[in-house]
Amino acid sequence: MEWNVSVGIAELWRQQAIDGFSGKKAEIPPLDLATIGAQFPIKSKRAYLNNASIGPMSEPVIAAVDAFLHDVRDHGRNNYPTWCTYADQDIKGRIAKLIGATAAEIAFVKNTTEGLVIVANGLDWREGDNVILPSIEYPSNVYCWMRLKKKGVSIKWVKPVNGRVTIESLAEAVDSRTRLISVSAVQFSNGFRQNLAQLSELCVKRGVLLNLDAIQWIGSLHLDLTKYHVDFLSTGGHKWLLAPIGTGFFYCNRKSMNSLEPPNVGYHTVNKGEAHMDYDLTYREDAGRFEEALVNFPGIWGLDAAIKILLGLGTKNIENHILGLTGYAAEGLQKKGWQIVSPMEQGDRSGLLSFHAPKADLTALEMQLREAGVDLAIRDGRLRISPSYYNDRHDIDRAIRALPSQ
Ligand SMILES: Cc1ncc(COP(=O)(O)O)c(C=O)c1O
C-alpha cells in the first residue's frame, strides 16, 4: 500500500504489519507534527499532559496490535518463524535506528525495571564493590541495587544541587571500587536532563560502567548512542514512546555484552531454533540472549508502530517541539504566579516541567483539572506536566487557563 493522504497512517501501519508476516519490509513515510494529533483520539477530548506517566494509544498503534492478534486468530502458529525474524531484524532494527545502536544490541523487555534488574543481577559483583546513584532516582533504579547488599555491594548516594545531578558530584563519588554509575537520563520528579556526553566521558575515563534508566528521555528527546559510550540502557514503552503497557527494550553495548551474565536463561538465550533437545547452553551472540523465552509479540507490534511514528516525525523535530511546549508553559505559569521547580538552564530542560505554589492544595487541584479536561501529575509535592509530540499550544493554554492564579 502506497502512502498518500487519503490512506490513514493507521491503515498503512496495519497493512505493513500484515505484509511483514510474509517478510515484506516497511517503508516509513515522513510524517508531520502539525497533523499527527489526529491519530490520537484523546486529543479531541482532553489536554492530556501526563505522557511521563502513561501515554495514550494512537490509532496506528492499535491497528498494528490488532493486525498481529488477527494473524494469530486466522493462522495460529503458522507465521511464527516470520514473526521471530521480523521482530529480531526489522523491529529491533527500527529501535536501533531510534537510538543510534544496532539491532544486535537490543533485547525486548516488559518494562524499564526488567532491564535495570538484568544489569544488577547480571554483573559479577565482588564484595566491597559500589554503585553510584543519585538520591532522587525512581525506585526501579534503587531496589535492584539495594538488594546487592547481600553480596557486599554498597550504594554511594549523590545528592542533587538545586535539583541538578551534577557531573562534578558524580565524579567526586567515584573511587577505586566503583563498578557502575546508574542514573535516570531525565529525572522523573523535576525533569532534570543529564548531560550524557559528559557523563559518558567521566565513566570511560574512570573505567566505570554506565547504566541509564532512559524512560523519561526516549520518545521525547533525541538520542544518538554513536556519539558517546553507554554500556546499558533500559526503557519501557508506555510513556513517551506511546506504546502499549508491558513493552520496552534493553540496550546492551556490544562491547559490554560479555560483562553481563544473562540472569534468566531459557530457549531464547541460545541459538538453537527448533532443535529443542540439542541441549547446549552457548549464548546467542546478540542481546537476544537476555530474552529467556517468547516475548509479548502483540505489544511489540504496537511498540513498533509507535516507533515508526517517531522515526517518521524525526526525533530532533520532536525534541524541538516538546521543548518549545515546556518553555511556553513555563512562561505562562510564571505569569500566573506559579514557581517553576524544574532546572531551566540551557541543556537541563526536558519534556517534564514541575511547578509549585506554597499555598495551593495540589491534590484538590489535580481533581478539578481532570474535571476540566486537563490531565497532569503530582510528583514530589509538585505539579508536573509532560506534553508529547501530539500536544500543541492549545493544550498548554487550556491547562494554564484551568489553573488558578497564585
Ligand atoms: C525514571 C523512571 N524509571 C522507571 C519507571 C518505571 O518504569 P517501568 O514501569 O517501565 O519499569 C518510571 C515510571 O514512572 C520512571 O519515571
CSV table of C-alpha atoms and ligand atoms in Angstrom, one decimal:
chain,number,residue,atom,x,y,z
A,1,MET,CA,0.0,0.0,0.0
A,2,GLU,CA,1.4,3.4,-1.0
A,3,TRP,CA,1.3,6.3,1.4
A,4,ASN,CA,-0.9,9.2,0.4
A,5,VAL,CA,-3.1,11.5,2.5
A,6,SER,CA,-6.3,9.6,1.7
A,7,VAL,CA,-4.8,6.4,3.3
A,8,GLY,CA,-4.7,7.0,7.0
A,9,ILE,CA,-1.5,6.2,8.9
A,10,ALA,CA,-3.4,3.5,10.9
A,11,GLU,CA,-4.4,1.7,7.7
A,12,LEU,CA,-0.9,1.9,6.3
A,13,TRP,CA,0.6,0.6,9.5
A,14,ARG,CA,-2.0,-2.2,9.6
A,15,GLN,CA,-1.2,-3.2,6.1
A,16,GLN,CA,2.6,-3.0,6.7
A,17,ALA,CA,2.2,-5.3,9.7
A,18,ILE,CA,0.2,-7.8,7.5
A,19,ASP,CA,2.8,-7.6,4.8
A,20,GLY,CA,5.5,-8.2,7.4
A,21,PHE,CA,4.0,-11.6,8.1
A,22,SER,CA,5.3,-12.6,4.6
A,23,GLY,CA,8.6,-10.9,5.2
A,24,LYS,CA,8.0,-7.6,3.4
A,25,LYS,CA,9.9,-4.6,4.6
A,26,ALA,CA,8.0,-1.5,5.8
A,27,GLU,CA,8.9,1.9,4.4
A,28,ILE,CA,8.2,4.8,6.8
A,29,PRO,CA,6.9,8.0,5.1
A,30,PRO,CA,7.8,11.4,6.5
A,31,LEU,CA,5.1,12.5,9.0
A,32,ASP,CA,4.0,15.9,10.1
A,33,LEU,CA,3.9,17.3,13.6
A,34,ALA,CA,1.1,19.6,12.7
A,35,THR,CA,-1.3,16.8,11.8
A,36,ILE,CA,-0.2,13.8,13.8
A,37,GLY,CA,-2.6,14.8,16.7
A,38,ALA,CA,-5.5,13.4,14.5
A,39,GLN,CA,-4.1,9.9,15.2
A,40,PHE,CA,-4.7,10.3,19.0
A,41,PRO,CA,-8.5,10.2,19.8
A,42,ILE,CA,-7.7,11.6,23.3
A,43,LYS,CA,-6.5,14.9,21.7
A,44,SER,CA,-10.0,15.9,20.7
A,45,LYS,CA,-11.3,15.4,24.2
A,46,ARG,CA,-8.7,16.4,26.7
A,47,ALA,CA,-5.5,18.4,27.2
A,48,TYR,CA,-3.6,15.2,28.2
A,49,LEU,CA,-0.3,16.4,29.6
A,50,ASN,CA,0.7,13.3,31.6
A,51,ASN,CA,2.7,11.4,29.0
A,52,ALA,CA,5.5,11.0,31.5
A,53,SER,CA,3.1,8.7,33.5
A,54,ILE,CA,1.3,6.7,30.8
A,55,GLY,CA,1.0,7.8,27.2
A,56,PRO,CA,-2.3,7.3,25.4
A,57,MET,CA,-2.7,4.9,22.5
A,58,SER,CA,-2.9,6.2,18.9
A,59,GLU,CA,-4.9,4.6,16.1
A,60,PRO,CA,-1.8,3.3,14.3
A,61,VAL,CA,-0.6,1.5,17.4
A,62,ILE,CA,-4.0,-0.1,17.9
A,63,ALA,CA,-4.1,-1.1,14.2
A,64,ALA,CA,-0.7,-2.9,14.5
A,65,VAL,CA,-1.6,-4.8,17.7
A,66,ASP,CA,-4.9,-5.7,16.1
A,67,ALA,CA,-3.2,-6.9,12.9
A,68,PHE,CA,-1.0,-9.2,15.0
A,69,LEU,CA,-3.9,-10.6,17.0
A,70,HIS,CA,-5.9,-11.2,13.8
A,71,ASP,CA,-2.9,-13.1,12.4
A,72,VAL,CA,-3.0,-15.4,15.4
A,73,ARG,CA,-6.7,-15.7,15.1
A,74,ASP,CA,-6.6,-16.7,11.5
A,75,HIS,CA,-3.3,-18.6,11.2
A,76,GLY,CA,-2.4,-19.8,14.7
A,77,ARG,CA,1.3,-20.5,14.9
A,78,ASN,CA,1.9,-20.7,11.1
A,79,ASN,CA,3.7,-17.4,10.8
A,80,TYR,CA,5.8,-17.9,13.9
A,81,PRO,CA,9.2,-18.1,12.1
A,82,THR,CA,8.4,-14.9,10.3
A,83,TRP,CA,7.3,-13.1,13.5
A,84,CYS,CA,10.6,-14.1,15.0
A,85,THR,CA,12.8,-12.8,12.2
A,86,TYR,CA,10.7,-9.7,11.7
A,87,ALA,CA,10.9,-8.9,15.4
A,88,ASP,CA,14.7,-9.6,15.6
A,89,GLN,CA,15.6,-7.8,12.4
A,90,ASP,CA,13.0,-5.3,11.4
A,91,ILE,CA,11.6,-4.2,14.7
A,92,LYS,CA,14.9,-4.3,16.6
A,93,GLY,CA,16.4,-2.5,13.5
A,94,ARG,CA,14.0,0.4,13.9
A,95,ILE,CA,14.6,0.5,17.7
A,96,ALA,CA,18.3,0.6,17.0
A,97,LYS,CA,17.8,3.4,14.4
A,98,LEU,CA,15.8,5.4,17.0
A,99,ILE,CA,18.8,5.5,19.5
A,100,GLY,CA,21.9,5.1,17.3
A,101,ALA,CA,22.5,1.4,18.1
A,102,THR,CA,22.5,-1.9,16.1
A,103,ALA,CA,19.7,-4.5,16.2
A,104,ALA,CA,22.1,-7.0,17.8
A,105,GLU,CA,22.4,-4.7,20.8
A,106,ILE,CA,18.6,-4.7,21.6
A,107,ALA,CA,16.6,-7.1,23.7
A,108,PHE,CA,12.8,-6.9,24.3
A,109,VAL,CA,11.8,-6.4,27.9
A,110,LYS,CA,8.4,-5.9,29.6
A,111,ASN,CA,9.4,-2.6,31.3
A,112,THR,CA,12.3,-0.4,32.3
A,113,THR,CA,12.7,-2.2,35.6
A,114,GLU,CA,13.4,-5.5,34.0
A,115,GLY,CA,16.3,-4.0,32.1
A,116,LEU,CA,17.7,-2.5,35.2
A,117,VAL,CA,17.4,-5.8,37.1
A,118,ILE,CA,19.2,-7.6,34.2
A,119,VAL,CA,22.2,-5.4,34.8
A,120,ALA,CA,22.0,-5.6,38.6
A,121,ASN,CA,21.7,-9.4,38.6
A,122,GLY,CA,24.0,-10.0,35.7
A,123,LEU,CA,27.3,-8.3,36.7
A,124,ASP,CA,29.9,-10.4,38.5
A,125,TRP,CA,30.0,-8.4,41.8
A,126,ARG,CA,32.8,-8.7,44.2
A,127,GLU,CA,32.5,-7.9,47.9
A,128,GLY,CA,33.4,-4.3,48.5
A,129,ASP,CA,32.2,-3.0,45.1
A,130,ASN,CA,30.0,0.1,45.0
A,131,VAL,CA,27.4,1.6,42.7
A,132,ILE,CA,26.8,5.4,42.4
A,133,LEU,CA,23.1,6.5,42.4
A,134,PRO,CA,21.6,10.0,42.6
A,135,SER,CA,19.4,10.2,45.8
A,136,ILE,CA,16.3,11.3,43.7
A,137,GLU,CA,16.0,8.2,41.5
A,138,TYR,CA,12.7,6.4,40.7
A,139,PRO,CA,12.7,3.3,42.9
A,140,SER,CA,13.2,1.0,39.9
A,141,ASN,CA,16.7,2.3,39.8
A,142,VAL,CA,17.2,1.8,43.6
A,143,TYR,CA,15.8,-1.5,44.9
A,144,CYS,CA,17.7,-3.7,42.5
A,145,TRP,CA,21.0,-2.1,43.8
A,146,MET,CA,19.8,-2.2,47.5
A,147,ARG,CA,19.4,-5.9,47.2
A,148,LEU,CA,23.1,-6.3,46.3
A,149,LYS,CA,23.9,-5.6,49.9
A,150,LYS,CA,23.7,-9.3,50.4
A,151,LYS,CA,26.7,-9.6,48.1
A,152,GLY,CA,28.7,-7.0,49.9
A,153,VAL,CA,27.9,-4.2,47.3
A,154,SER,CA,27.2,-0.8,48.7
A,155,ILE,CA,25.4,2.3,47.2
A,156,LYS,CA,27.1,5.7,47.2
A,157,TRP,CA,24.3,8.3,47.1
A,158,VAL,CA,24.8,11.6,45.3
A,159,LYS,CA,22.6,14.5,46.4
A,160,PRO,CA,21.3,16.9,43.7
A,161,VAL,CA,22.4,20.5,43.8
A,162,ASN,CA,19.3,22.8,43.2
A,163,GLY,CA,17.6,19.8,41.5
A,164,ARG,CA,20.6,19.0,39.3
A,165,VAL,CA,22.6,15.8,39.4
A,166,THR,CA,26.0,17.3,38.6
A,167,ILE,CA,28.9,15.6,36.8
A,168,GLU,CA,31.2,17.1,39.5
A,169,SER,CA,29.3,15.4,42.3
A,170,LEU,CA,29.1,12.1,40.5
A,171,ALA,CA,32.9,12.4,39.7
A,172,GLU,CA,33.7,13.1,43.4
A,173,ALA,CA,31.8,9.9,44.4
A,174,VAL,CA,33.9,7.6,42.2
A,175,ASP,CA,36.5,5.6,44.0
A,176,SER,CA,38.7,2.6,43.2
A,177,ARG,CA,35.8,0.2,44.0
A,178,THR,CA,33.1,1.9,41.9
A,179,ARG,CA,31.9,-0.5,39.3
A,180,LEU,CA,28.9,1.4,37.9
A,181,ILE,CA,27.1,4.7,37.8
A,182,SER,CA,23.3,4.2,37.3
A,183,VAL,CA,21.2,7.3,36.6
A,184,SER,CA,18.0,8.4,35.0
A,185,ALA,CA,18.8,10.2,31.8
A,186,VAL,CA,15.9,12.5,32.8
A,187,GLN,CA,14.7,12.7,36.4
A,188,PHE,CA,11.1,11.8,36.9
A,189,SER,CA,10.4,14.3,39.6
A,190,ASN,CA,11.8,17.5,38.2
A,191,GLY,CA,12.7,16.8,34.6
A,192,PHE,CA,16.4,17.4,35.0
A,193,ARG,CA,18.2,16.2,31.9
A,194,GLN,CA,21.6,14.6,32.4
A,195,ASN,CA,24.5,15.7,30.1
A,196,LEU,CA,25.0,12.2,28.7
A,197,ALA,CA,28.2,13.1,26.7
A,198,GLN,CA,29.9,14.4,29.8
A,199,LEU,CA,28.7,11.6,32.0
A,200,SER,CA,29.9,9.1,29.4
A,201,GLU,CA,33.3,10.8,29.3
A,202,LEU,CA,33.6,10.6,33.1
A,203,CYS,CA,32.7,6.8,33.1
A,204,VAL,CA,35.1,6.0,30.3
A,205,LYS,CA,37.9,8.0,31.9
A,206,ARG,CA,37.5,6.4,35.3
A,207,GLY,CA,36.8,2.8,34.0
A,208,VAL,CA,33.2,2.7,35.4
A,209,LEU,CA,30.2,1.1,33.7
A,210,LEU,CA,27.4,3.5,32.7
A,211,ASN,CA,23.8,2.3,33.1
A,212,LEU,CA,20.9,4.5,32.1
A,213,ASP,CA,17.2,4.5,33.0
A,214,ALA,CA,16.0,6.2,29.8
A,215,ILE,CA,12.3,6.0,30.1
A,216,GLN,CA,11.9,9.8,30.6
A,217,TRP,CA,14.1,10.5,27.7
A,218,ILE,CA,13.4,8.2,24.7
A,219,GLY,CA,10.4,9.3,22.7
A,220,SER,CA,10.7,12.9,23.8
A,221,LEU,CA,14.4,13.8,23.3
A,222,HIS,CA,16.8,12.9,20.5
A,223,LEU,CA,19.4,10.2,21.4
A,224,ASP,CA,22.4,9.1,19.4
A,225,LEU,CA,24.5,6.4,21.1
A,226,THR,CA,27.0,6.5,18.2
A,227,LYS,CA,28.2,9.8,19.8
A,228,TYR,CA,29.2,8.5,23.2
A,229,HIS,CA,29.7,5.3,25.1
A,230,VAL,CA,26.9,3.9,27.2
A,231,ASP,CA,27.1,0.3,28.5
A,232,PHE,CA,23.4,-0.4,29.3
A,233,LEU,CA,20.1,1.4,28.8
A,234,SER,CA,16.6,0.5,29.6
A,235,THR,CA,13.2,1.9,28.7
A,236,GLY,CA,9.5,0.9,28.9
A,237,GLY,CA,7.2,1.7,26.0
A,238,HIS,CA,4.3,3.1,28.0
A,239,LYS,CA,5.3,6.7,28.5
A,240,TRP,CA,6.9,8.9,25.8
A,241,LEU,CA,7.1,6.1,23.2
A,242,LEU,CA,3.3,6.0,23.4
A,243,ALA,CA,3.4,2.2,23.0
A,244,PRO,CA,1.5,-0.5,24.9
A,245,ILE,CA,2.0,-1.2,28.6
A,246,GLY,CA,4.2,-4.3,29.1
A,247,THR,CA,6.6,-3.4,26.3
A,248,GLY,CA,10.1,-2.0,26.3
A,249,PHE,CA,13.7,-2.6,25.3
A,250,PHE,CA,17.1,-3.1,26.8
A,251,TYR,CA,20.2,-1.9,25.1
A,252,CYS,CA,23.5,-3.7,25.8
A,253,ASN,CA,26.5,-2.2,24.1
A,254,ARG,CA,28.2,-5.0,22.1
A,255,LYS,CA,31.5,-4.2,23.9
A,256,SER,CA,29.8,-4.8,27.3
A,257,MET,CA,27.8,-7.9,26.2
A,258,ASN,CA,30.2,-10.4,27.9
A,259,SER,CA,30.5,-8.5,31.1
A,260,LEU,CA,26.8,-9.4,31.8
A,261,GLU,CA,25.7,-12.9,32.5
A,262,PRO,CA,22.0,-13.3,31.5
A,263,PRO,CA,20.2,-13.7,34.8
A,264,ASN,CA,17.3,-15.6,33.3
A,265,VAL,CA,18.1,-18.3,30.8
A,266,GLY,CA,15.7,-20.3,28.5
A,267,TYR,CA,15.3,-21.4,25.0
A,268,HIS,CA,15.7,-17.9,23.5
A,269,THR,CA,19.0,-17.4,25.3
A,270,VAL,CA,20.6,-19.9,22.9
A,271,ASN,CA,20.7,-20.1,19.1
A,272,LYS,CA,19.0,-23.4,18.6
A,273,GLY,CA,15.9,-22.5,16.6
A,274,GLU,CA,13.7,-25.6,16.5
A,275,ALA,CA,16.4,-28.0,17.7
A,276,HIS,CA,14.8,-28.0,21.2
A,277,MET,CA,16.5,-31.2,22.5
A,278,ASP,CA,20.0,-30.4,21.3
A,279,TYR,CA,20.9,-29.0,24.7
A,280,ASP,CA,23.8,-26.6,24.6
A,281,LEU,CA,23.9,-23.5,26.7
A,282,THR,CA,26.1,-21.4,24.4
A,283,TYR,CA,24.6,-17.9,24.5
A,284,ARG,CA,23.4,-16.2,21.3
A,285,GLU,CA,25.9,-13.6,20.1
A,286,ASP,CA,23.4,-10.8,20.3
A,287,ALA,CA,21.4,-9.1,23.1
A,288,GLY,CA,18.5,-11.6,22.4
A,289,ARG,CA,20.4,-13.7,25.0
A,290,PHE,CA,18.6,-11.6,27.6
A,291,GLU,CA,15.2,-12.7,26.4
A,292,GLU,CA,14.7,-16.1,28.0
A,293,ALA,CA,11.6,-17.1,26.0
A,294,LEU,CA,8.7,-15.9,23.9
A,295,VAL,CA,8.1,-12.2,24.3
A,296,ASN,CA,4.9,-10.1,24.1
A,297,PHE,CA,4.5,-10.0,20.3
A,298,PRO,CA,1.2,-8.3,20.2
A,299,GLY,CA,2.5,-5.5,22.4
A,300,ILE,CA,5.8,-5.4,20.5
A,301,TRP,CA,3.9,-4.9,17.2
A,302,GLY,CA,2.3,-1.9,18.9
A,303,LEU,CA,5.7,-0.7,20.1
A,304,ASP,CA,7.0,-1.0,16.5
A,305,ALA,CA,4.0,1.1,15.2
A,306,ALA,CA,4.8,3.8,17.9
A,307,ILE,CA,8.5,3.8,16.9
A,308,LYS,CA,7.6,4.1,13.2
A,309,ILE,CA,5.7,7.3,14.1
A,310,LEU,CA,8.7,8.7,16.0
A,311,LEU,CA,11.0,7.9,13.0
A,312,GLY,CA,8.5,9.4,10.6
A,313,LEU,CA,8.4,12.6,12.5
A,314,GLY,CA,12.1,12.8,13.3
A,315,THR,CA,13.4,12.8,16.8
A,316,LYS,CA,15.1,16.2,16.5
A,317,ASN,CA,11.8,17.7,15.4
A,318,ILE,CA,10.1,16.0,18.3
A,319,GLU,CA,12.6,17.3,20.8
A,320,ASN,CA,12.3,20.9,19.5
A,321,HIS,CA,8.5,20.7,19.6
A,322,ILE,CA,8.4,19.4,23.1
A,323,LEU,CA,11.0,21.8,24.5
A,324,GLY,CA,9.0,24.6,22.8
A,325,LEU,CA,5.9,23.5,24.6
A,326,THR,CA,7.5,23.2,28.1
A,327,GLY,CA,9.2,26.6,27.5
A,328,TYR,CA,5.9,28.1,26.5
A,329,ALA,CA,4.2,26.6,29.5
A,330,ALA,CA,6.9,27.9,31.9
A,331,GLU,CA,6.3,31.4,30.7
A,332,GLY,CA,2.5,31.2,31.1
A,333,LEU,CA,2.7,29.6,34.5
A,334,GLN,CA,5.1,32.2,35.9
A,335,LYS,CA,2.7,35.0,34.6
A,336,LYS,CA,0.1,33.4,36.8
A,337,GLY,CA,2.3,33.3,39.9
A,338,TRP,CA,3.5,29.7,39.8
A,339,GLN,CA,7.1,28.9,40.7
A,340,ILE,CA,9.0,26.7,38.2
A,341,VAL,CA,10.8,23.9,40.1
A,342,SER,CA,12.5,22.2,37.1
A,343,PRO,CA,16.1,23.2,36.4
A,344,MET,CA,15.8,25.7,33.5
A,345,GLU,CA,19.4,26.2,32.4
A,346,GLN,CA,20.4,25.6,28.9
A,347,GLY,CA,20.8,21.8,28.5
A,348,ASP,CA,18.9,21.0,31.7
A,349,ARG,CA,15.4,21.0,30.2
A,350,SER,CA,13.3,18.1,29.1
A,351,GLY,CA,9.7,17.2,28.4
A,352,LEU,CA,8.8,17.3,32.1
A,353,LEU,CA,8.0,20.6,33.8
A,354,SER,CA,7.4,20.8,37.5
A,355,PHE,CA,5.9,23.8,39.2
A,356,HIS,CA,4.6,24.7,42.6
A,357,ALA,CA,2.8,27.3,44.7
A,358,PRO,CA,3.3,27.1,48.5
A,359,LYS,CA,-0.4,27.7,49.3
A,360,ALA,CA,-2.0,25.5,46.6
A,361,ASP,CA,-3.9,22.4,47.5
A,362,LEU,CA,-2.4,20.2,44.8
A,363,THR,CA,-4.5,17.1,45.3
A,364,ALA,CA,-7.8,19.1,45.1
A,365,LEU,CA,-6.4,21.0,42.1
A,366,GLU,CA,-5.4,17.8,40.2
A,367,MET,CA,-9.0,16.6,40.5
A,368,GLN,CA,-10.5,19.9,39.5
A,369,LEU,CA,-8.2,20.0,36.5
A,370,ARG,CA,-9.2,16.5,35.5
A,371,GLU,CA,-12.9,17.5,35.6
A,372,ALA,CA,-12.0,20.4,33.4
A,373,GLY,CA,-10.4,18.0,30.9
A,374,VAL,CA,-6.8,18.7,31.8
A,375,ASP,CA,-4.5,15.8,32.9
A,376,LEU,CA,-1.2,16.3,34.8
A,377,ALA,CA,0.5,14.6,37.7
A,378,ILE,CA,1.7,15.4,41.2
A,379,ARG,CA,5.3,14.2,41.9
A,380,ASP,CA,7.4,15.0,44.9
A,381,GLY,CA,4.8,17.5,46.1
A,382,ARG,CA,4.8,19.5,42.9
A,383,LEU,CA,2.5,19.6,39.8
A,384,ARG,CA,4.2,18.1,36.7
A,385,ILE,CA,3.2,18.5,33.1
A,386,SER,CA,4.7,16.4,30.3
A,387,PRO,CA,3.5,17.3,26.8
A,388,SER,CA,4.3,15.0,23.9
A,389,TYR,CA,4.7,15.5,20.2
A,390,TYR,CA,0.9,15.3,19.5
A,391,ASN,CA,0.2,18.1,22.0
A,392,ASP,CA,0.2,21.7,21.0
A,393,ARG,CA,0.0,25.2,22.4
A,394,HIS,CA,-3.8,24.9,22.7
A,395,ASP,CA,-3.3,22.1,25.2
A,396,ILE,CA,-0.9,24.2,27.2
A,397,ASP,CA,-3.3,27.3,27.1
A,398,ARG,CA,-6.2,25.1,28.3
A,399,ALA,CA,-4.1,23.9,31.2
A,400,ILE,CA,-3.0,27.4,32.2
A,401,ARG,CA,-6.5,28.7,31.9
A,402,ALA,CA,-7.7,26.0,34.2
A,403,LEU,CA,-5.1,26.7,36.9
A,404,PRO,CA,-5.8,29.4,39.4
A,405,SER,CA,-3.5,32.5,39.7
A,406,GLN,CA,-1.3,32.4,42.8
B,1,LIG,C1,12.5,7.3,35.8
B,1,LIG,C2,11.6,6.1,35.8
B,1,LIG,N1,12.1,4.9,35.8
B,1,LIG,C3,11.3,3.8,35.8
B,1,LIG,C4,9.9,3.9,35.9
B,1,LIG,C5,9.1,2.7,35.9
B,1,LIG,O1,9.1,2.2,34.6
B,1,LIG,P1,8.7,0.7,34.2
B,1,LIG,O2,7.3,0.5,34.7
B,1,LIG,O3,8.8,0.7,32.7
B,1,LIG,O4,9.6,-0.2,34.9
B,1,LIG,C6,9.4,5.2,35.9
B,1,LIG,C7,7.9,5.4,36.0
B,1,LIG,O5,7.4,6.4,36.4
B,1,LIG,C8,10.2,6.3,35.9
B,1,LIG,O6,9.7,7.6,35.9
